[in-house]
Each structure stands twice: as C-alpha cells, then as structure tokens.
Amino acid sequence: MSRSVSEIIASLGTGIHIDGQWRDAASGDTFEVDNPATGEVIATLANGGKADADAAIDVAAAKQAEWAAVPARERSEILRRAYELLTERAEELALLMTTEMGKPLAEARGEVAYGAEFFRWFAEEAVRIPGDARLSPDGKTRFVITHEPVGPCILITPWNFPMAMVSRKIGPAIAAGCTMVYKPAELTPLTSLYVLDVLREAGLPDGVLSVVCTTDAGSVVEPWIDSGKARKLSFTGSTPVGKLLLEQCSRGVLRTSMELGGNAPFIVCEDADLDVAVDAAMAAKMRNMGEACTAANRILVHRSVLPDFSAKLTERMSALNVGDGAADGTDVGPLVAGKAVDKVVELVDDAVDRGAEVLCGGSRPSGNGYFYPPTVLSGVSAESQIMTTEIFGPVAALVPFDTDDEAIEIANATEFGLVSYVMSESLDRGLSLSERLEAGMVGLNTGLVSNPAAPFGGIKQSGLGREGGLTGIQEFLETKYLAIPVR
Ligand code: ADP
C-alpha cells in the first residue's frame, strides 16, 4: 500500500548522517522545512555546523583508500541497484519532492526518472574507466597512464532539482571510487535524505557518503574546504557563491566543478516552424516554473514573426493551471519561497516601467503559498534588469531582432554561457548560429538539452567542467602517468 507524504517524511533520518549513523547536530540546533504551496512546516531537521562538518570529513578521509579498492563492478552494481530502487519508488519520491519544492507531480516524476538515470549511466561508466599505454616518440620510455579517484569530494547542490543535481554528482563519484561529504540545499533536504536511504539499501558502505544539512552553509562547507582532507569540490548554484567557493578552494588547490548561473537566449528565426518553436519555448521557459539555470531568459524573436509567435505563446501560457503541485491538473506550482516571488515581481515591474507590454499574467495573486502566474512580456527594453538577471520564474521576456548578427550580438551580451536555443528550419543557418553562440550547450529546434548521457555545463561565468556524458566521470578522476624506461 502506498505511504502518505507524512509517513514518508517520518521514515527519513535526522538530517545529519555520518559513517552510517543518523545524528543530531552537535549544537542541538534544528531547522524547519516547509511546503511552498501552503507555507506549512513539514519537517524539522538537525541543523549542522562546524563540529558536524569536521566529523563528516574525517570519516570521508579515513574511508577513501578502502572505498577506492572496492572493485569497479561492485561499485557499478550499487549504482545499478539504486537506479532500480528509485525507479520502483518513483511515485513516492516524486510526491516527497513536490511537497518540499513545489513542482507539479508530473515534473517531479520526470526528475526522478532523469535523476535515477545518472545512477544507471554511471553504473555503466564505472567499469569502463579508460587507461592508455604507449611508447614515447623516441622509443626509449613506456608510458602507462591510469586514472585514480581524485579523493574525498565535497558536494553542494541547490533546491531547484533536488534529486538530479545531486545524483549527477554522487553517480560519477561512486563510479570513480571517491568518498563524499554532501550539503543539500536547506529548502529541499528531504529528497536528498530519501536518495541516501536508497543508496544505503543498494549496498553503499557506511562512511562513503556523509550528509550534513544546515541553514548556515558556510559553517559546514568552509571547514570541509580548509580541512586539508578534501581533494575536490563539486558545486551547483549561483555564480556569486561559486566565485566565493573558487576563492576558498584556491587555498588548498582543490579541484573544482562549477555549474553556475545562466541567462539563456532563445532565438526564433523567421524561418522557424512556429509550432515547434512555441513547444520548445514552453519547455525551455516553463520547466520547473522557470526555476532552472537552463531556462530561456531572453526570447529573441525575428520582428516579422513576433506577432504570430507572441500570440501562440501567450495562448499557451494563459491556458496553464496554477496551483498546488500535488493536485491533479496543476501545470505550474508555487515558486520555492516568498523571496523568489518578490524577485520576480521586482523584475516584471522594472521591465514594465521601462516600456514592456504585459500580454498575460504580470501580477502577484493573493492568498497562501508562493505563487506567480505565467507571464508574457513583449517589447522588453535592453536596459531592463530582466535582460541581465536570471528570472527563475514563469516569465517570458520577448525581444525583437532584425538580423542574425543582431540576434547573436544580443544573445552573447552576457557574462553567462550555459545554454542557448535556436529555432530555424534551415540546417545551415541553425548550425551557423549555434557555432557563433557563446554557450556550453545549444538546443537546435528543442527546448530541452539535459540528458545524463550528454555533457552538461557552461562556459564564461556559467561554470567549469561538465556533468554527465562520457566526461562526467573524469571530473572525479586524477590522471597518473608511469614512466618505464625500455631496457
Ligand atoms: P540559489 O540562489 O539557487 O539558492 P545559491 O548559490 O545561494 O543558489 O545556493 C546553492 C547552494 O549553495 C545551496 O546548497 C546553498 O546552501 C549553498 N551555499 C550558499 N552559500 C554558501 C556558502 N557561503 N558556502 C557554501 N555553500 C553555500
């Protein structure tokens, strides 16, 4: 029989898990997790600090050698079992995720499938870590090149994809043979605790993955960075926090992977199939209520198709049902917190003050929960804050352009470079625009690029490194080269 969400939450641990044991915070502090659709408190967890962080990193360091020596096949099978368990329990985990984060159940189910797939993908990669052996060009030395786990890793994730953002770090870390200390986002820790339980049930040994939940991220993460015991930090979050962590990591020369902010341009050429373009825009804009670093932030539309495109988009956006993500028929859930709604209100008001026209939505509803309606703004001026700020809400900002050169210039006028989208029925033009866009990823006639088997990541201030794909595991491996003279 299926469990209710309160039964699922009651089955989860305290919020601090070290060396196979759930603990209270050394300080005795706790914090509350709420449901953004209602504002109600749904859980109280241990609120970790430096003492808990120290205990966790000590265990990760102590267990590293033993874990690295576990055969790749065994590590692979833990991941494979975790994938299977998560797939079996998808409905339960989706409900939990929706309750703490707000996304509609259908999207939460999609995230469970996507997040679990990282475990399957890296189960397959764990047994295929490549090496190399060759002769030096002068024929006098044999080179043997191997890849070893980088060592204990610090993992930090945001609240917007509470499962996928961490499974794509834990998956490759397990595959590579690294121990981990992990700090989930304070707004959405419950999904992480559920995934941890599944990994333990799948056979992950005690001490390989310790978790410390906290409302004071710096008090946990900085001691980890400065411990001298961690060798790598993998972060997904905002660019300002990423920069701070890069500075902190420089002190001990830790390796870093950084998935930071985005400001994705979405270009609709005049030769686009407008139905394809609107479908793609809906996916790129509305996935997760727009709370995604891949969200289309600036929708650049050729002036000749702007009236048709904006009419079709506005029709689709206006038809969406806003409500509690757990209720049937909800397309758009609440934003994650009241502050998130305040920010969207500020961006929309600023754009309107600078001349944008509201085609639908555009004002905060009254009542409980952190809701904001799907909104389309047309004629957004270049000076508007919305053009340079990640919206992280269900707001489509439309900007006209006349030539491809102009579209590229607007698209690249940002310090970010995560993802871009191009809509055109001409393959040559689509490829040429994709090549000119400064982004780590481009969606050509699609609004969805994320795939566990593909390298996710950005350039410029959107980050360093890639997650998923063939290169995802390399972020957790060091290269070692052995020189052997030919005698
Ligand atoms: P967002 O705005 O998406 O919450 P943040 O970058 O603030 O993005 O948060 C992403 C993650 O980084 C969260 O887990 C958060 O707790 C963590 N974080 C925030 N500040 C720090 C910090 N000073 N040191 C380490 N982690 C931090």
XYZ file of C-alpha atoms and ligand atoms in Angstrom:
514
model
C 0.000 0.000 0.000
C 1.347 3.420 -0.825
C 2.535 5.641 2.022
C 1.303 9.179 2.653
C 3.795 12.003 2.421
C 3.849 12.398 6.209
C 4.659 8.693 6.577
C 7.464 9.054 4.033
C 8.854 12.091 5.871
C 8.582 10.325 9.244
C 10.701 7.466 7.846
C 13.596 9.784 6.925
C 16.654 10.385 9.087
C 17.601 13.373 11.221
C 19.374 15.462 8.574
C 22.923 14.575 9.603
C 24.275 11.215 8.542
C 27.891 10.355 9.321
C 29.571 6.969 8.975
C 26.296 5.108 8.641
C 24.652 6.790 11.652
C 21.952 9.423 11.869
C 22.860 12.087 14.379
C 21.513 15.233 15.952
C 23.567 18.380 15.425
C 26.448 18.725 17.901
C 24.907 22.089 18.825
C 21.442 20.537 19.265
C 20.048 23.071 16.738
C 17.229 22.228 14.371
C 15.549 23.909 11.395
C 12.229 23.587 9.626
C 11.337 22.624 6.072
C 8.077 23.932 4.607
C 5.702 23.187 1.758
C 5.792 26.160 -0.632
C 2.223 25.522 -1.795
C 0.862 26.110 1.701
C 3.663 27.578 3.790
C 3.146 24.730 6.310
C 6.064 23.174 8.162
C 6.501 19.572 7.006
C 9.712 18.520 8.781
C 12.221 19.547 11.430
C 15.830 18.507 10.838
C 19.165 18.681 12.610
C 20.933 21.939 11.744
C 24.602 21.069 11.269
C 27.634 23.238 11.956
C 31.428 23.039 12.098
C 31.636 20.181 14.621
C 29.379 18.013 12.442
C 31.300 19.013 9.321
C 34.614 18.044 10.948
C 33.275 14.634 11.925
C 31.968 14.013 8.387
C 35.160 14.928 6.542
C 37.262 12.861 8.965
C 35.220 9.803 8.015
C 35.435 10.559 4.275
C 39.222 10.787 4.527
C 39.512 7.654 6.653
C 37.375 5.580 4.242
C 38.873 6.802 0.954
C 41.553 4.137 0.436
C 39.245 1.249 1.341
C 36.476 2.544 -0.940
C 38.865 3.123 -3.844
C 39.949 -0.502 -3.548
C 36.390 -1.832 -3.985
C 36.224 -3.413 -7.451
C 34.579 -1.278 -10.106
C 31.980 -3.974 -10.746
C 30.810 -3.792 -7.131
C 30.570 -0.009 -7.243
C 28.712 -0.281 -10.522
C 26.194 -2.717 -9.070
C 25.415 -0.439 -6.133
C 24.543 2.286 -8.626
C 22.508 -0.073 -10.760
C 20.511 -1.280 -7.733
C 19.928 2.318 -6.645
C 18.620 3.103 -10.134
C 16.222 0.164 -9.930
C 15.001 1.013 -6.420
C 14.441 4.651 -7.358
C 12.537 3.600 -10.448
C 10.327 1.295 -8.356
C 9.714 4.055 -5.807
C 9.392 6.918 -8.261
C 5.862 7.787 -7.204
C 6.806 8.104 -3.547
C 9.885 10.183 -4.206
C 8.024 12.425 -6.674
C 5.384 13.173 -4.035
C 8.057 13.987 -1.467
C 9.868 16.267 -3.919
C 6.686 18.112 -4.867
C 5.809 18.612 -1.222
C 9.100 20.252 -0.293
C 9.864 22.018 -3.568
C 6.562 22.810 -5.265
C 6.965 21.448 -8.803
C 3.930 19.649 -10.271
C 3.896 15.900 -9.736
C 4.336 15.185 -13.438
C 7.575 17.179 -13.412
C 8.713 15.570 -10.171
C 8.187 12.151 -11.776
C 10.221 13.342 -14.738
C 13.010 14.456 -12.433
C 13.071 11.120 -10.607
C 13.456 9.338 -13.955
C 16.131 11.805 -15.096
C 17.948 11.748 -11.742
C 17.892 7.940 -11.456
C 19.276 7.690 -14.971
C 22.541 9.250 -13.742
C 22.956 6.214 -11.494
C 22.313 3.843 -14.405
C 24.596 5.799 -16.737
C 27.460 5.906 -14.243
C 26.916 2.252 -13.312
C 27.810 1.615 -16.952
C 30.761 4.039 -16.901
C 32.249 2.677 -13.659
C 33.541 -0.441 -15.408
C 34.864 1.404 -18.462
C 37.345 3.866 -16.938
C 39.920 4.115 -19.725
C 43.699 3.918 -19.487
C 46.489 4.205 -22.022
C 49.858 2.608 -22.701
C 52.267 3.720 -25.386
C 55.867 4.343 -26.281
C 57.493 7.753 -26.086
C 58.178 9.307 -29.505
C 61.902 8.460 -29.200
C 61.062 4.847 -28.345
C 63.038 4.909 -25.081
C 60.227 5.061 -22.498
C 56.987 3.206 -21.924
C 54.137 5.392 -20.733
C 51.417 3.776 -18.645
C 48.565 6.175 -17.984
C 45.922 5.354 -15.398
C 43.058 7.189 -13.724
C 42.559 7.132 -9.990
C 39.778 8.550 -7.828
C 40.513 12.176 -7.050
C 39.802 11.555 -3.344
C 37.242 12.809 -0.840
C 34.769 15.156 -2.518
C 32.593 17.984 -1.223
C 29.192 18.118 -2.939
C 26.856 21.125 -2.750
C 23.514 21.391 -4.513
C 20.679 23.883 -4.992
C 16.969 23.421 -4.334
C 15.558 23.576 -7.867
C 16.249 19.968 -8.912
C 16.721 18.370 -5.501
C 17.377 14.902 -6.884
C 19.006 15.300 -10.289
C 21.528 17.914 -9.184
C 22.980 15.514 -6.664
C 22.601 12.186 -8.448
C 24.761 13.588 -11.231
C 27.498 14.223 -8.655
C 27.059 11.120 -6.489
C 26.794 8.827 -9.550
C 30.208 9.637 -11.006
C 31.838 9.939 -7.562
C 30.738 6.392 -6.700
C 31.730 5.164 -10.143
C 35.185 6.720 -9.754
C 35.677 5.459 -6.194
C 35.548 8.754 -4.272
C 34.136 9.215 -0.774
C 31.847 12.202 -0.313
C 30.565 14.784 2.126
C 27.369 16.402 0.979
C 25.446 19.526 1.931
C 21.957 19.655 0.372
C 20.035 22.904 -0.082
C 18.257 23.909 3.109
C 14.939 24.412 1.279
C 14.848 20.866 -0.156
C 16.843 18.453 2.005
C 14.220 15.687 2.227
C 14.670 14.399 -1.316
C 18.407 14.033 -0.622
C 17.759 12.081 2.568
C 15.474 9.735 0.645
C 18.119 9.163 -2.044
C 20.717 8.488 0.647
C 18.479 5.804 2.170
C 18.074 4.190 -1.233
C 21.835 4.161 -1.796
C 22.361 2.515 1.585
C 19.758 -0.090 0.773
C 21.532 -0.632 -2.548
C 24.687 -1.505 -0.619
C 26.676 1.724 -0.323
C 29.104 1.090 2.551
C 28.953 3.255 5.677
C 31.093 6.367 5.534
C 31.289 6.640 1.734
C 28.610 9.336 1.673
C 28.021 11.560 4.692
C 25.328 14.240 4.642
C 25.130 17.395 6.739
C 22.016 19.543 6.381
C 22.308 23.116 7.606
C 20.911 26.621 7.300
C 24.435 28.023 7.613
C 26.191 26.651 4.525
C 29.478 28.431 5.183
C 29.813 26.933 8.661
C 29.818 23.454 7.134
C 31.444 23.905 3.735
C 34.354 26.159 4.656
C 35.670 23.742 7.313
C 35.478 20.985 4.691
C 37.438 23.072 2.209
C 40.043 24.043 4.798
C 40.292 20.567 6.346
C 43.184 19.546 4.120
C 41.307 16.249 3.687
C 39.001 17.026 0.749
C 40.518 16.953 -2.738
C 37.637 18.205 -4.810
C 34.518 20.355 -4.630
C 31.574 19.954 -6.982
C 29.070 22.781 -6.767
C 25.797 23.653 -8.454
C 24.352 27.026 -7.550
C 24.637 30.732 -8.146
C 27.647 32.431 -9.710
C 28.408 34.647 -6.661
C 28.556 31.639 -4.321
C 30.553 29.708 -6.948
C 33.125 32.512 -7.066
C 33.396 32.558 -3.283
C 33.943 28.799 -3.236
C 36.563 29.046 -6.002
C 38.458 31.528 -3.846
C 38.175 29.275 -0.814
C 39.247 26.236 -2.833
C 42.334 28.067 -4.079
C 43.717 27.936 -0.523
C 44.175 24.180 -0.697
C 44.282 23.926 -4.523
C 41.176 21.750 -4.585
C 39.882 20.610 -7.922
C 36.503 22.155 -8.692
C 33.485 21.548 -10.890
C 31.154 24.509 -11.067
C 27.653 24.551 -12.531
C 26.679 28.177 -12.098
C 24.071 30.620 -13.318
C 22.727 31.089 -16.827
C 20.957 33.729 -18.879
C 19.875 31.609 -21.830
C 18.923 33.305 -25.078
C 16.210 31.600 -27.133
C 16.368 32.730 -30.773
C 13.360 32.346 -33.056
C 14.355 32.948 -36.704
C 11.787 33.983 -39.309
C 12.132 30.571 -40.982
C 11.337 28.672 -37.758
C 8.396 26.291 -37.603
C 6.436 28.394 -35.115
C 4.617 25.429 -33.576
C 7.952 23.705 -32.934
C 9.340 26.989 -31.591
C 6.408 27.534 -29.213
C 6.623 23.948 -27.920
C 10.344 24.418 -27.360
C 9.845 27.803 -25.701
C 7.270 26.318 -23.335
C 9.704 23.544 -22.391
C 12.676 25.874 -22.053
C 10.718 28.504 -20.140
C 8.227 26.626 -18.027
C 10.071 23.516 -16.891
C 10.220 23.801 -13.113
C 8.153 27.028 -13.206
C 11.152 28.680 -14.853
C 13.339 27.858 -11.839
C 16.141 26.324 -13.892
C 19.574 27.593 -14.880
C 18.724 26.348 -18.386
C 15.511 28.410 -18.536
C 15.037 30.614 -21.608
C 15.656 34.009 -20.047
C 15.597 36.209 -23.140
C 13.371 35.137 -26.020
C 14.681 36.871 -29.150
C 12.151 36.766 -31.983
C 12.597 37.934 -35.575
C 10.408 41.016 -35.942
C 8.484 39.531 -38.896
C 7.206 36.554 -36.829
C 6.884 38.319 -33.480
C 3.080 38.896 -33.714
C 2.358 35.241 -34.560
C 4.862 33.818 -32.104
C 3.747 36.014 -29.213
C 0.062 35.240 -29.862
C 0.710 31.480 -29.861
C 2.950 31.656 -26.798
C 0.500 33.849 -24.882
C -2.341 31.443 -25.674
C -0.335 28.506 -24.308
C 0.891 30.391 -21.236
C -2.596 31.688 -20.360
C -4.038 28.168 -20.537
C -1.767 26.794 -17.800
C -3.309 25.904 -14.445
C -1.512 27.327 -11.441
C -1.882 25.521 -8.117
C -0.520 23.077 -5.580
C 1.872 20.793 -7.464
C 0.389 17.758 -5.728
C -3.143 18.487 -7.040
C -4.467 16.902 -10.243
C -4.349 19.139 -13.281
C -1.711 21.562 -11.974
C 0.728 22.705 -14.663
C 2.523 25.390 -12.668
C 3.317 25.012 -8.975
C 4.394 27.666 -6.490
C 7.860 29.180 -6.552
C 10.136 27.807 -3.890
C 9.862 30.670 -1.394
C 8.281 34.053 -0.814
C 11.609 35.767 -1.601
C 11.628 34.118 -5.025
C 8.225 35.671 -5.790
C 9.423 39.091 -4.557
C 12.330 38.924 -7.015
C 10.088 38.055 -9.965
C 7.685 40.880 -9.057
C 10.610 43.316 -8.987
C 11.910 42.176 -12.401
C 8.492 42.349 -14.062
C 7.710 45.772 -12.559
C 11.056 47.094 -13.722
C 10.522 45.781 -17.281
C 7.027 47.313 -17.394
C 8.335 50.650 -16.066
C 10.790 50.594 -18.954
C 8.075 50.083 -21.541
C 7.347 46.343 -21.743
C 3.780 45.318 -22.530
C 2.149 42.589 -20.393
C 0.452 40.047 -22.697
C -0.670 37.792 -19.840
C -0.078 37.419 -16.100
C 2.131 40.096 -14.620
C 0.806 40.445 -11.088
C 1.116 38.529 -7.849
C -2.041 36.672 -6.778
C -3.408 36.998 -3.252
C -3.742 34.018 -0.891
C -1.428 31.442 0.654
C 1.614 29.902 -0.982
C 4.345 31.400 -3.140
C 2.572 31.641 -6.475
C 3.249 33.746 -9.563
C 1.220 33.399 -12.788
C 2.661 32.516 -16.204
C 3.543 35.868 -17.716
C 4.494 37.069 -21.198
C 6.171 40.446 -21.638
C 6.663 41.907 -25.101
C 8.930 44.727 -26.223
C 11.322 44.341 -23.302
C 13.983 47.032 -23.492
C 17.684 46.213 -23.411
C 18.175 48.196 -20.188
C 15.631 46.146 -18.223
C 17.041 44.169 -15.305
C 15.267 41.087 -16.629
C 17.708 41.018 -19.560
C 20.743 40.583 -17.330
C 19.265 38.756 -14.326
C 18.236 35.118 -14.108
C 14.444 35.371 -13.762
C 13.902 31.981 -12.060
C 10.160 32.326 -12.539
C 7.407 31.742 -15.126
C 8.038 34.930 -17.084
C 8.772 35.002 -20.823
C 10.521 38.193 -21.918
C 10.221 38.782 -25.695
C 12.714 40.943 -27.562
C 12.555 41.648 -31.323
C 15.544 41.416 -33.694
C 16.042 42.080 -37.422
C 19.215 40.262 -38.486
C 21.158 37.186 -37.404
C 24.118 39.391 -36.496
C 21.922 41.441 -34.199
C 20.487 38.279 -32.589
C 23.974 36.942 -31.930
C 25.131 40.241 -30.512
C 22.208 40.416 -28.064
C 22.495 36.704 -27.214
C 26.202 36.888 -26.394
C 25.962 40.166 -24.452
C 26.069 38.414 -21.089
C 28.758 37.119 -18.778
C 26.936 33.776 -18.744
C 27.296 30.970 -21.263
C 25.382 27.916 -20.134
C 22.849 27.132 -22.849
C 21.292 28.793 -25.877
C 18.388 27.776 -28.070
C 17.960 28.307 -31.816
C 14.768 27.784 -33.796
C 15.242 27.602 -37.571
C 14.179 25.179 -40.307
C 17.452 25.805 -42.156
C 20.121 23.387 -41.006
C 22.940 25.606 -42.282
C 21.611 28.644 -40.520
C 20.865 26.722 -37.346
C 24.372 25.279 -37.267
C 25.999 28.586 -38.077
C 24.093 30.381 -35.304
C 24.870 27.533 -32.872
C 28.569 27.869 -33.650
C 28.502 31.610 -33.020
C 26.679 31.372 -29.694
C 28.889 31.550 -26.613
C 27.425 28.642 -24.672
C 28.418 25.207 -23.462
C 25.198 23.744 -24.862
C 22.816 24.626 -27.678
C 19.306 23.315 -28.301
C 18.571 23.409 -32.037
C 14.784 23.216 -32.515
C 14.391 21.868 -28.989
C 13.892 23.458 -25.600
C 15.344 20.565 -23.643
C 19.061 19.740 -23.671
C 19.559 17.925 -20.367
C 20.414 14.257 -20.764
C 22.516 12.090 -18.446
C 24.429 10.713 -21.419
C 25.445 14.191 -22.659
C 27.966 16.653 -21.198
C 26.084 19.337 -19.250
C 27.914 22.532 -18.421
C 28.696 26.091 -19.328
C 31.421 28.467 -20.398
C 32.191 32.038 -19.276
C 30.796 32.665 -15.801
C 28.389 29.729 -16.096
C 30.979 27.350 -14.812
C 33.853 24.939 -15.087
C 33.699 21.284 -16.050
C 30.908 19.049 -17.317
C 28.459 16.713 -15.636
C 27.089 13.555 -17.225
C 28.147 12.140 -20.568
C 31.466 10.491 -21.229
C 33.382 13.279 -19.499
C 31.283 13.394 -16.293
C 33.360 10.730 -14.575
C 36.632 12.476 -15.422
C 35.701 15.284 -13.057
C 36.195 12.710 -10.274
C 39.404 11.118 -11.589
C 43.051 12.099 -11.477
C 45.451 11.094 -14.215
C 48.603 9.264 -13.203
C 51.421 8.577 -15.600
C 54.063 5.964 -15.024
C 57.392 6.215 -16.921
C 59.233 2.934 -17.519
C 62.498 3.017 -19.477
C 62.817 0.432 -22.247
C 65.893 -1.606 -21.297
P 20.310 29.573 -5.075
O 20.077 31.028 -5.238
O 19.932 28.745 -6.224
O 19.837 29.027 -3.754
P 22.940 29.503 -4.000
O 24.220 29.597 -4.737
O 22.645 30.522 -2.956
O 21.852 29.421 -5.118
O 22.796 28.093 -3.299
C 23.248 26.895 -3.867
C 23.840 26.045 -2.778
O 24.982 26.721 -2.258
C 22.908 25.806 -1.598
O 23.106 24.483 -1.123
C 23.404 26.817 -0.602
O 23.129 26.460 0.747
C 24.887 26.778 -0.858
N 25.608 27.940 -0.350
C 25.150 29.205 -0.212
N 26.106 29.976 0.339
C 27.193 29.191 0.549
C 28.490 29.404 1.105
N 28.888 30.574 1.560
N 29.334 28.350 1.155
C 28.954 27.146 0.698
N 27.746 26.883 0.180
C 26.870 27.890 0.101
